[in-house]
Amino acid sequence: MRLKERRISPQEAVWLLALVLFCACTAPGQQQSDERAQESGVSPNLAQIIAQVRVHLPQHDRAATLEVASARGLEQVTRQGKLISDGSRLAPLLTFESPQGVRLSGVLHRGRLLVEPHPVSGLSVTVELALENYIEGVVAAELSLWSAEPAELEAQAIAARSYALGTLLRRRQRLGNPSLAKLEGGTQDQAYRGMFEPDSSKGSQAAARRLKTAVAKTRGQVLFIEGQPFAARYSAACGGHTAHLVQVFPSPIRAEAALTGAVCEGCVSRIAATGPEDPRGPLEWQTTFSSAELHQLARSLGLGSSLLRYELGQRDPSGRWLSVILVGERTTKEISAETLRAQLGHGRFRSTRIVSSWPHAGQAISAGLHFKGLGHGHGVGLCQQGARDAARRGWSAERILSGAYPGTEIRRL
Ligand SMILES: [Zn+2]
């Protein structure tokens, strides 16, 4: 049987053509896009952070002049009251970029540089760069590339990536304005000083290759806890026993209570091998705070004009200080041990794993206060010293991280 033929009107033809084009162009694309979303599980918030991380470089806060090399060439940036100038432009904020990256005082940053007057003095510098470039810079600044093991570099890259994502997500929520959320390029968050550029020596070239390989191999790998990127804190050396996360950094995330401290074989064996008295050992430290420094501490904490003595506060089962009671000339206050570290300076009061003090707790302070301690940093999470030791014993990055952060899982975004 022959079907009756019907001619299509020009109007119908246009509609049919539009329908065919719509189906061809959008349906498969939409499907692919949905599949990608399911594979990656990346929310718009996370996608924005992966594309661009903002990092404040605290080391330049007091600089009066900066030398910046960008697509515009080499320029001297100076502060002029509430404005800054690069010779031709005068503005409250200047940006510098180049396809090859921008050099600040000779150091390469693979991103955009924002310079503005620092609120107190000097110039404030912020870098905007892709997450993976930032991670490369962090691993280079946090570890000694010349001697680092591949698994140690990989574990550090995953921990740094997780810390960046977890921390920035929280800050974006808290600030309300996502564009204001940034990380500090110092110990307040994690070290970042720019990209590692090898010289022509074989050792330096090999270190650069190991760094690139570790970051590329772990690309997009992030620790998750309770379905969210986990802000994985880590420290240089726990001094023999890591700290219980929520005892040092109180957190509303229930699963984080499971991150209790553990004996760290890397630090224990290092201490046993070099001895706590060995001045070459990075795990033992001692420092004396002068009377003037203690007066300043007392005043800044509202304790009066001087510190009379200190008393032991809370300690964890491994002996790490959690709090300390400071008795001032006017009043007494219990503060967290990490607050005391921040007040006296992380560089000198290197950890809260205190071995001894002079005068002892409870004794009158007359001429300064001497502390001896073990480790460097807050002691929570991954211990870099322990990770190095574990990597040398053949542990994989996954095994190192599951030991440092029990209850977390690695996902690839
Ligand atoms: Zn350790």
Short mmCIF file of C-alpha atoms and ligand atoms in Angstrom, two decimals:
data_model
loop_
_atom_site.label_atom_id
_atom_site.label_comp_id
_atom_site.label_asym_id
_atom_site.label_seq_id
_atom_site.Cartn_x
_atom_site.Cartn_y
_atom_site.Cartn_z
CA MET A 1 0.00 0.00 0.00
CA ARG A 2 1.27 3.38 -0.90
CA LEU A 3 1.15 6.05 1.77
CA LYS A 4 -0.48 9.28 0.91
CA GLU A 5 2.17 11.93 0.43
CA ARG A 6 1.81 15.28 2.18
CA ARG A 7 4.04 18.25 1.54
CA ILE A 8 5.54 20.00 4.60
CA SER A 9 4.90 23.70 4.81
CA PRO A 10 7.94 26.04 5.09
CA GLN A 11 6.87 26.96 8.65
CA GLU A 12 6.72 23.28 9.70
CA ALA A 13 10.14 22.71 8.10
CA VAL A 14 11.69 25.45 10.19
CA TRP A 15 10.18 24.01 13.37
CA LEU A 16 11.31 20.46 12.53
CA LEU A 17 14.84 21.64 11.76
CA ALA A 18 14.96 23.54 15.06
CA LEU A 19 13.74 20.44 16.93
CA VAL A 20 16.35 18.17 15.28
CA LEU A 21 19.13 20.67 16.03
CA PHE A 22 17.95 21.01 19.66
CA CYS A 23 17.97 17.21 20.16
CA ALA A 24 21.34 16.78 18.46
CA CYS A 25 23.04 19.60 20.32
CA THR A 26 21.63 19.50 23.82
CA ALA A 27 20.47 16.00 24.77
CA PRO A 28 23.77 14.08 24.52
CA GLY A 29 25.70 17.07 25.92
CA GLN A 30 23.39 17.31 28.90
CA GLN A 31 23.74 13.58 29.48
CA GLN A 32 27.53 13.78 29.34
CA SER A 33 27.48 16.74 31.66
CA ASP A 34 25.32 14.83 34.19
CA GLU A 35 27.65 11.84 33.94
CA ARG A 36 30.66 14.07 34.59
CA ALA A 37 28.94 15.55 37.65
CA GLN A 38 28.26 12.08 39.04
CA GLU A 39 31.82 10.98 38.41
CA SER A 40 33.42 13.99 39.97
CA GLY A 41 30.84 14.88 42.63
CA VAL A 42 32.16 18.45 42.46
CA SER A 43 29.83 21.15 43.78
CA PRO A 44 29.96 24.65 42.23
CA ASN A 45 31.72 25.85 45.42
CA LEU A 46 34.43 23.21 45.09
CA ALA A 47 34.78 23.81 41.35
CA GLN A 48 35.45 27.50 42.00
CA ILE A 49 38.16 26.70 44.56
CA ILE A 50 39.77 24.14 42.24
CA ALA A 51 39.90 26.80 39.51
CA GLN A 52 41.26 29.53 41.76
CA VAL A 53 42.75 29.70 45.25
CA ARG A 54 43.58 33.05 46.88
CA VAL A 55 46.72 33.10 48.99
CA HIS A 56 47.99 36.02 51.07
CA LEU A 57 51.82 36.18 51.20
CA PRO A 58 52.57 37.46 54.73
CA GLN A 59 56.33 37.74 54.15
CA HIS A 60 55.80 40.94 52.12
CA ASP A 61 53.52 42.79 54.57
CA ARG A 62 56.29 45.07 55.80
CA ALA A 63 57.98 45.68 52.45
CA ALA A 64 58.08 49.32 51.33
CA THR A 65 58.97 48.42 47.73
CA LEU A 66 58.35 45.31 45.65
CA GLU A 67 59.82 44.29 42.33
CA VAL A 68 57.23 42.68 40.04
CA ALA A 69 57.86 41.21 36.59
CA SER A 70 54.69 40.67 34.56
CA ALA A 71 53.49 41.05 30.98
CA ARG A 72 54.04 44.81 31.47
CA GLY A 73 57.74 44.23 32.15
CA LEU A 74 59.69 44.85 35.36
CA GLU A 75 58.12 47.37 37.73
CA GLN A 76 58.86 48.77 41.18
CA VAL A 77 55.72 48.89 43.31
CA THR A 78 55.68 51.40 46.17
CA ARG A 79 53.19 52.53 48.77
CA GLN A 80 52.03 56.13 48.64
CA GLY A 81 49.72 56.70 51.59
CA LYS A 82 46.53 54.74 51.00
CA LEU A 83 47.43 54.12 47.35
CA ILE A 84 50.15 52.19 45.58
CA SER A 85 52.06 53.02 42.45
CA ASP A 86 54.04 51.13 39.83
CA GLY A 87 55.33 54.32 38.24
CA SER A 88 52.53 54.73 35.71
CA ARG A 89 49.46 53.65 37.66
CA LEU A 90 48.28 54.94 41.08
CA ALA A 91 45.45 52.93 42.63
CA PRO A 92 44.20 51.28 45.83
CA LEU A 93 44.77 47.88 44.18
CA LEU A 94 47.06 46.89 41.31
CA THR A 95 46.98 43.54 39.51
CA PHE A 96 49.82 41.91 37.62
CA GLU A 97 49.59 38.93 35.27
CA SER A 98 51.38 37.19 32.45
CA PRO A 99 50.82 33.91 30.54
CA GLN A 100 54.23 32.72 31.81
CA GLY A 101 53.43 33.63 35.41
CA VAL A 102 54.42 36.65 37.48
CA ARG A 103 57.71 37.13 39.33
CA LEU A 104 57.65 38.79 42.72
CA SER A 105 61.16 39.70 43.93
CA GLY A 106 62.42 37.08 41.46
CA VAL A 107 60.13 34.27 42.69
CA LEU A 108 57.74 32.75 40.15
CA HIS A 109 53.98 32.56 40.86
CA ARG A 110 51.81 30.78 38.28
CA GLY A 111 48.85 33.07 38.74
CA ARG A 112 47.69 36.65 39.11
CA LEU A 113 49.23 38.99 41.67
CA LEU A 114 47.15 41.55 43.57
CA VAL A 115 49.03 44.27 45.48
CA GLU A 116 47.38 46.75 47.84
CA PRO A 117 48.44 48.85 50.86
CA HIS A 118 48.82 46.73 53.99
CA PRO A 119 46.43 47.89 56.77
CA VAL A 120 49.32 48.44 59.20
CA SER A 121 52.36 49.17 57.03
CA GLY A 122 53.94 48.20 53.77
CA LEU A 123 52.31 46.26 50.96
CA SER A 124 49.90 43.35 51.04
CA VAL A 125 50.27 40.73 48.31
CA THR A 126 47.67 38.13 47.34
CA VAL A 127 48.16 35.49 44.64
CA GLU A 128 45.24 33.98 42.72
CA LEU A 129 46.20 30.64 41.19
CA ALA A 130 44.81 27.23 40.22
CA LEU A 131 44.58 24.75 43.11
CA GLU A 132 47.07 22.28 41.59
CA ASN A 133 49.70 25.01 41.06
CA TYR A 134 49.18 26.09 44.65
CA ILE A 135 49.62 22.49 45.89
CA GLU A 136 52.91 22.23 43.98
CA GLY A 137 54.11 25.39 45.74
CA VAL A 138 52.96 24.13 49.15
CA VAL A 139 54.69 20.74 48.86
CA ALA A 140 57.90 22.53 47.77
CA ALA A 141 57.73 24.84 50.79
CA GLU A 142 56.64 22.23 53.34
CA LEU A 143 59.14 19.44 52.58
CA SER A 144 62.81 19.12 51.76
CA LEU A 145 62.52 18.10 48.09
CA TRP A 146 66.11 16.86 47.85
CA SER A 147 65.61 14.06 50.36
CA ALA A 148 61.83 13.47 50.30
CA GLU A 149 60.50 10.00 49.40
CA PRO A 150 57.81 9.70 46.67
CA ALA A 151 55.15 8.44 49.13
CA GLU A 152 56.02 11.27 51.52
CA LEU A 153 55.52 13.84 48.74
CA GLU A 154 52.24 12.20 47.67
CA ALA A 155 50.86 12.09 51.23
CA GLN A 156 51.81 15.75 51.69
CA ALA A 157 50.13 16.74 48.41
CA ILE A 158 46.86 15.02 49.37
CA ALA A 159 46.92 16.46 52.91
CA ALA A 160 47.67 19.98 51.60
CA ARG A 161 44.92 19.75 48.96
CA SER A 162 42.43 18.52 51.56
CA TYR A 163 43.39 21.25 54.01
CA ALA A 164 42.98 23.93 51.33
CA LEU A 165 39.56 22.72 50.15
CA GLY A 166 38.17 21.96 53.63
CA THR A 167 39.39 25.27 55.07
CA LEU A 168 38.27 27.43 52.15
CA LEU A 169 34.81 25.83 52.09
CA ARG A 170 34.36 26.68 55.78
CA ARG A 171 35.67 30.22 55.30
CA ARG A 172 33.40 30.83 52.29
CA GLN A 173 30.37 29.76 54.37
CA ARG A 174 31.42 31.87 57.36
CA LEU A 175 32.28 35.01 55.41
CA GLY A 176 29.15 34.94 53.25
CA ASN A 177 31.18 36.50 50.43
CA PRO A 178 33.15 33.65 48.75
CA SER A 179 35.54 36.05 47.00
CA LEU A 180 36.94 37.15 50.40
CA ALA A 181 37.97 33.63 51.46
CA LYS A 182 41.71 33.16 51.27
CA LEU A 183 44.53 31.13 52.77
CA GLU A 184 47.61 32.44 54.54
CA GLY A 185 50.90 31.50 52.91
CA GLY A 186 52.55 30.93 56.31
CA THR A 187 52.23 28.63 59.32
CA GLN A 188 48.76 30.00 60.10
CA ASP A 189 47.58 27.81 57.19
CA GLN A 190 50.28 26.16 55.13
CA ALA A 191 53.58 27.36 53.72
CA TYR A 192 53.49 28.71 50.15
CA ARG A 193 56.31 30.86 48.79
CA GLY A 194 55.92 30.44 45.03
CA MET A 195 56.89 27.75 42.53
CA PHE A 196 59.99 25.60 42.87
CA GLU A 197 62.39 26.32 40.00
CA PRO A 198 65.30 23.89 39.75
CA ASP A 199 68.80 25.03 38.85
CA SER A 200 70.86 23.10 36.28
CA SER A 201 72.27 20.58 38.79
CA LYS A 202 71.18 16.94 38.50
CA GLY A 203 69.93 16.85 42.10
CA SER A 204 67.78 19.91 41.65
CA GLN A 205 66.35 18.63 38.35
CA ALA A 206 65.53 15.26 39.98
CA ALA A 207 63.84 17.00 42.93
CA ALA A 208 61.66 19.00 40.52
CA ARG A 209 60.68 15.79 38.69
CA ARG A 210 59.77 14.05 41.96
CA LEU A 211 57.63 17.03 42.97
CA LYS A 212 55.80 17.22 39.62
CA THR A 213 55.22 13.45 39.61
CA ALA A 214 53.79 13.39 43.15
CA VAL A 215 51.39 16.27 42.48
CA ALA A 216 50.31 14.84 39.10
CA LYS A 217 49.83 11.31 40.47
CA THR A 218 47.57 12.56 43.29
CA ARG A 219 45.83 15.21 41.16
CA GLY A 220 42.32 15.87 42.54
CA GLN A 221 42.76 13.39 45.43
CA VAL A 222 41.20 14.73 48.60
CA LEU A 223 40.49 13.33 52.07
CA PHE A 224 36.77 13.30 52.91
CA ILE A 225 35.02 13.00 56.27
CA GLU A 226 31.22 12.89 56.70
CA GLY A 227 30.86 13.53 52.95
CA GLN A 228 32.87 16.79 53.04
CA PRO A 229 36.48 17.63 52.17
CA PHE A 230 38.44 17.29 55.40
CA ALA A 231 40.64 20.21 56.47
CA ALA A 232 43.59 17.91 57.18
CA ARG A 233 45.94 19.65 59.61
CA TYR A 234 49.52 18.44 59.84
CA SER A 235 52.67 19.42 61.68
CA ALA A 236 56.43 19.24 61.19
CA ALA A 237 57.16 16.85 64.07
CA CYS A 238 54.80 15.60 66.77
CA GLY A 239 57.66 14.75 69.12
CA GLY A 240 56.66 11.11 69.69
CA HIS A 241 52.86 11.18 69.99
CA THR A 242 50.35 13.04 67.83
CA ALA A 243 47.60 15.17 69.40
CA HIS A 244 43.86 14.52 69.60
CA LEU A 245 42.33 16.85 66.99
CA VAL A 246 39.29 18.17 68.88
CA GLN A 247 41.31 18.71 72.07
CA VAL A 248 43.49 21.20 70.22
CA PHE A 249 41.04 22.55 67.64
CA PRO A 250 37.43 22.16 68.89
CA SER A 251 35.21 21.14 65.96
CA PRO A 252 31.47 20.65 65.37
CA ILE A 253 32.15 17.73 62.99
CA ARG A 254 31.36 14.58 65.01
CA ALA A 255 33.61 12.26 63.02
CA GLU A 256 36.61 14.44 63.85
CA ALA A 257 36.37 13.26 67.47
CA ALA A 258 37.67 9.92 66.17
CA LEU A 259 40.98 11.52 65.20
CA THR A 260 42.73 10.72 68.44
CA GLY A 261 46.47 10.89 68.82
CA ALA A 262 48.79 7.94 68.36
CA VAL A 263 52.38 6.97 69.03
CA CYS A 264 54.57 8.17 66.15
CA GLU A 265 57.28 5.66 65.28
CA GLY A 266 59.13 8.18 63.12
CA CYS A 267 59.60 10.67 65.95
CA VAL A 268 60.22 7.98 68.58
CA SER A 269 63.00 6.38 66.53
CA ARG A 270 64.47 9.78 65.67
CA ILE A 271 64.60 10.75 69.33
CA ALA A 272 66.12 7.36 70.24
CA ALA A 273 68.71 7.64 67.45
CA THR A 274 69.87 11.20 68.11
CA GLY A 275 68.95 11.60 71.78
CA PRO A 276 66.78 14.46 73.01
CA GLU A 277 69.92 16.40 74.00
CA ASP A 278 71.44 16.29 70.51
CA PRO A 279 71.50 19.90 69.32
CA ARG A 280 71.38 18.66 65.71
CA GLY A 281 68.10 16.85 66.35
CA PRO A 282 65.21 18.95 65.06
CA LEU A 283 62.84 17.35 67.55
CA GLU A 284 64.27 18.84 70.74
CA TRP A 285 64.08 22.57 71.38
CA GLN A 286 64.63 24.96 74.25
CA THR A 287 64.15 28.66 74.70
CA THR A 288 64.12 31.31 77.44
CA PHE A 289 61.61 34.15 77.61
CA SER A 290 62.96 37.26 79.30
CA SER A 291 61.20 39.15 82.11
CA ALA A 292 60.33 41.89 79.63
CA GLU A 293 58.71 39.36 77.28
CA LEU A 294 56.72 37.84 80.15
CA HIS A 295 55.57 41.31 81.29
CA GLN A 296 54.36 41.93 77.75
CA LEU A 297 52.56 38.54 77.76
CA ALA A 298 50.85 39.40 81.08
CA ARG A 299 49.74 42.80 79.79
CA SER A 300 48.43 41.47 76.47
CA LEU A 301 46.35 38.83 78.29
CA GLY A 302 45.01 41.33 80.84
CA LEU A 303 46.77 39.63 83.78
CA GLY A 304 48.36 42.81 85.10
CA SER A 305 51.84 44.22 84.74
CA SER A 306 53.76 40.99 85.38
CA LEU A 307 53.56 37.19 85.35
CA LEU A 308 54.13 35.79 88.86
CA ARG A 309 54.07 32.05 88.05
CA TYR A 310 52.35 29.44 85.94
CA GLU A 311 50.46 26.30 87.01
CA LEU A 312 49.87 23.14 85.01
CA GLY A 313 46.47 23.08 83.33
CA GLN A 314 45.02 20.15 81.38
CA ARG A 315 47.27 17.63 79.65
CA ASP A 316 46.44 14.77 77.30
CA PRO A 317 47.38 11.16 78.15
CA SER A 318 50.70 11.52 76.27
CA GLY A 319 51.66 14.51 78.45
CA ARG A 320 51.06 17.21 75.81
CA TRP A 321 49.91 20.48 77.34
CA LEU A 322 46.31 21.37 76.45
CA SER A 323 46.00 24.39 78.73
CA VAL A 324 48.08 26.38 81.19
CA ILE A 325 47.07 28.56 84.18
CA LEU A 326 48.85 31.90 84.20
CA VAL A 327 48.97 33.78 87.52
CA GLY A 328 49.48 37.48 86.94
CA GLU A 329 50.03 40.40 89.31
CA ARG A 330 46.33 41.34 89.00
CA THR A 331 44.42 38.18 88.05
CA THR A 332 44.68 34.50 87.02
CA LYS A 333 43.62 33.05 83.69
CA GLU A 334 43.59 29.56 82.13
CA ILE A 335 44.40 29.67 78.40
CA SER A 336 44.89 26.94 75.82
CA ALA A 337 48.47 25.86 75.29
CA GLU A 338 48.16 26.76 71.59
CA THR A 339 47.14 30.31 72.58
CA LEU A 340 50.27 30.51 74.74
CA ARG A 341 52.33 29.35 71.73
CA ALA A 342 50.74 31.99 69.53
CA GLN A 343 51.38 34.69 72.16
CA LEU A 344 55.04 33.77 72.67
CA GLY A 345 55.70 33.01 68.99
CA HIS A 346 55.46 29.68 67.16
CA GLY A 347 59.06 30.01 66.06
CA ARG A 348 60.44 29.87 69.63
CA PHE A 349 57.69 28.06 71.57
CA ARG A 350 57.81 25.29 69.00
CA SER A 351 55.34 22.76 70.45
CA THR A 352 53.08 22.04 73.41
CA ARG A 353 54.95 18.80 74.18
CA ILE A 354 56.88 20.35 77.06
CA VAL A 355 59.53 18.23 78.75
CA SER A 356 60.60 20.64 81.49
CA SER A 357 60.65 24.29 82.55
CA TRP A 358 62.73 26.47 84.87
CA PRO A 359 61.34 27.74 87.20
CA HIS A 360 59.01 24.70 87.47
CA ALA A 361 55.22 24.98 87.44
CA GLY A 362 54.05 26.63 90.69
CA GLN A 363 57.40 28.31 91.43
CA ALA A 364 57.83 32.08 91.44
CA ILE A 365 59.21 33.58 88.23
CA SER A 366 61.90 36.14 88.96
CA ALA A 367 64.20 36.41 85.94
CA GLY A 368 62.72 34.82 82.85
CA LEU A 369 61.19 31.42 82.08
CA HIS A 370 63.02 28.59 80.34
CA PHE A 371 61.19 25.82 78.42
CA LYS A 372 62.45 22.58 76.94
CA GLY A 373 60.18 20.63 74.58
CA LEU A 374 59.92 18.06 71.81
CA GLY A 375 58.55 18.41 68.30
CA HIS A 376 57.53 21.32 66.10
CA GLY A 377 53.94 22.38 65.48
CA HIS A 378 50.53 21.63 67.00
CA GLY A 379 50.97 17.86 66.62
CA VAL A 380 47.52 17.23 65.09
CA GLY A 381 47.15 14.85 62.12
CA LEU A 382 49.98 13.92 59.78
CA CYS A 383 53.44 14.24 61.34
CA GLN A 384 55.88 15.10 58.54
CA GLN A 385 58.75 13.50 60.44
CA GLY A 386 56.66 10.35 60.93
CA ALA A 387 55.53 10.32 57.30
CA ARG A 388 59.15 10.47 56.12
CA ASP A 389 60.06 7.54 58.34
CA ALA A 390 57.03 5.52 57.20
CA ALA A 391 57.77 6.23 53.51
CA ARG A 392 61.34 5.04 53.98
CA ARG A 393 59.95 1.83 55.47
CA GLY A 394 57.93 1.33 52.27
CA TRP A 395 54.52 2.61 53.32
CA SER A 396 52.31 4.00 50.53
CA ALA A 397 50.80 7.49 50.74
CA GLU A 398 47.36 5.90 51.31
CA ARG A 399 48.65 3.88 54.28
CA ILE A 400 50.42 6.90 55.78
CA LEU A 401 47.25 9.00 55.49
CA SER A 402 44.88 6.36 56.85
CA GLY A 403 47.12 6.10 59.92
CA ALA A 404 47.28 9.87 60.39
CA TYR A 405 43.58 10.51 59.71
CA PRO A 406 41.53 7.46 60.79
CA GLY A 407 37.90 7.58 59.61
CA THR A 408 38.67 9.60 56.48
CA GLU A 409 38.62 8.31 52.89
CA ILE A 410 40.47 9.48 49.79
CA ARG A 411 38.27 10.53 46.86
CA ARG A 412 39.40 11.81 43.47
CA LEU A 413 37.52 14.91 42.39
ZN ZN B 1 55.92 12.37 64.81
#
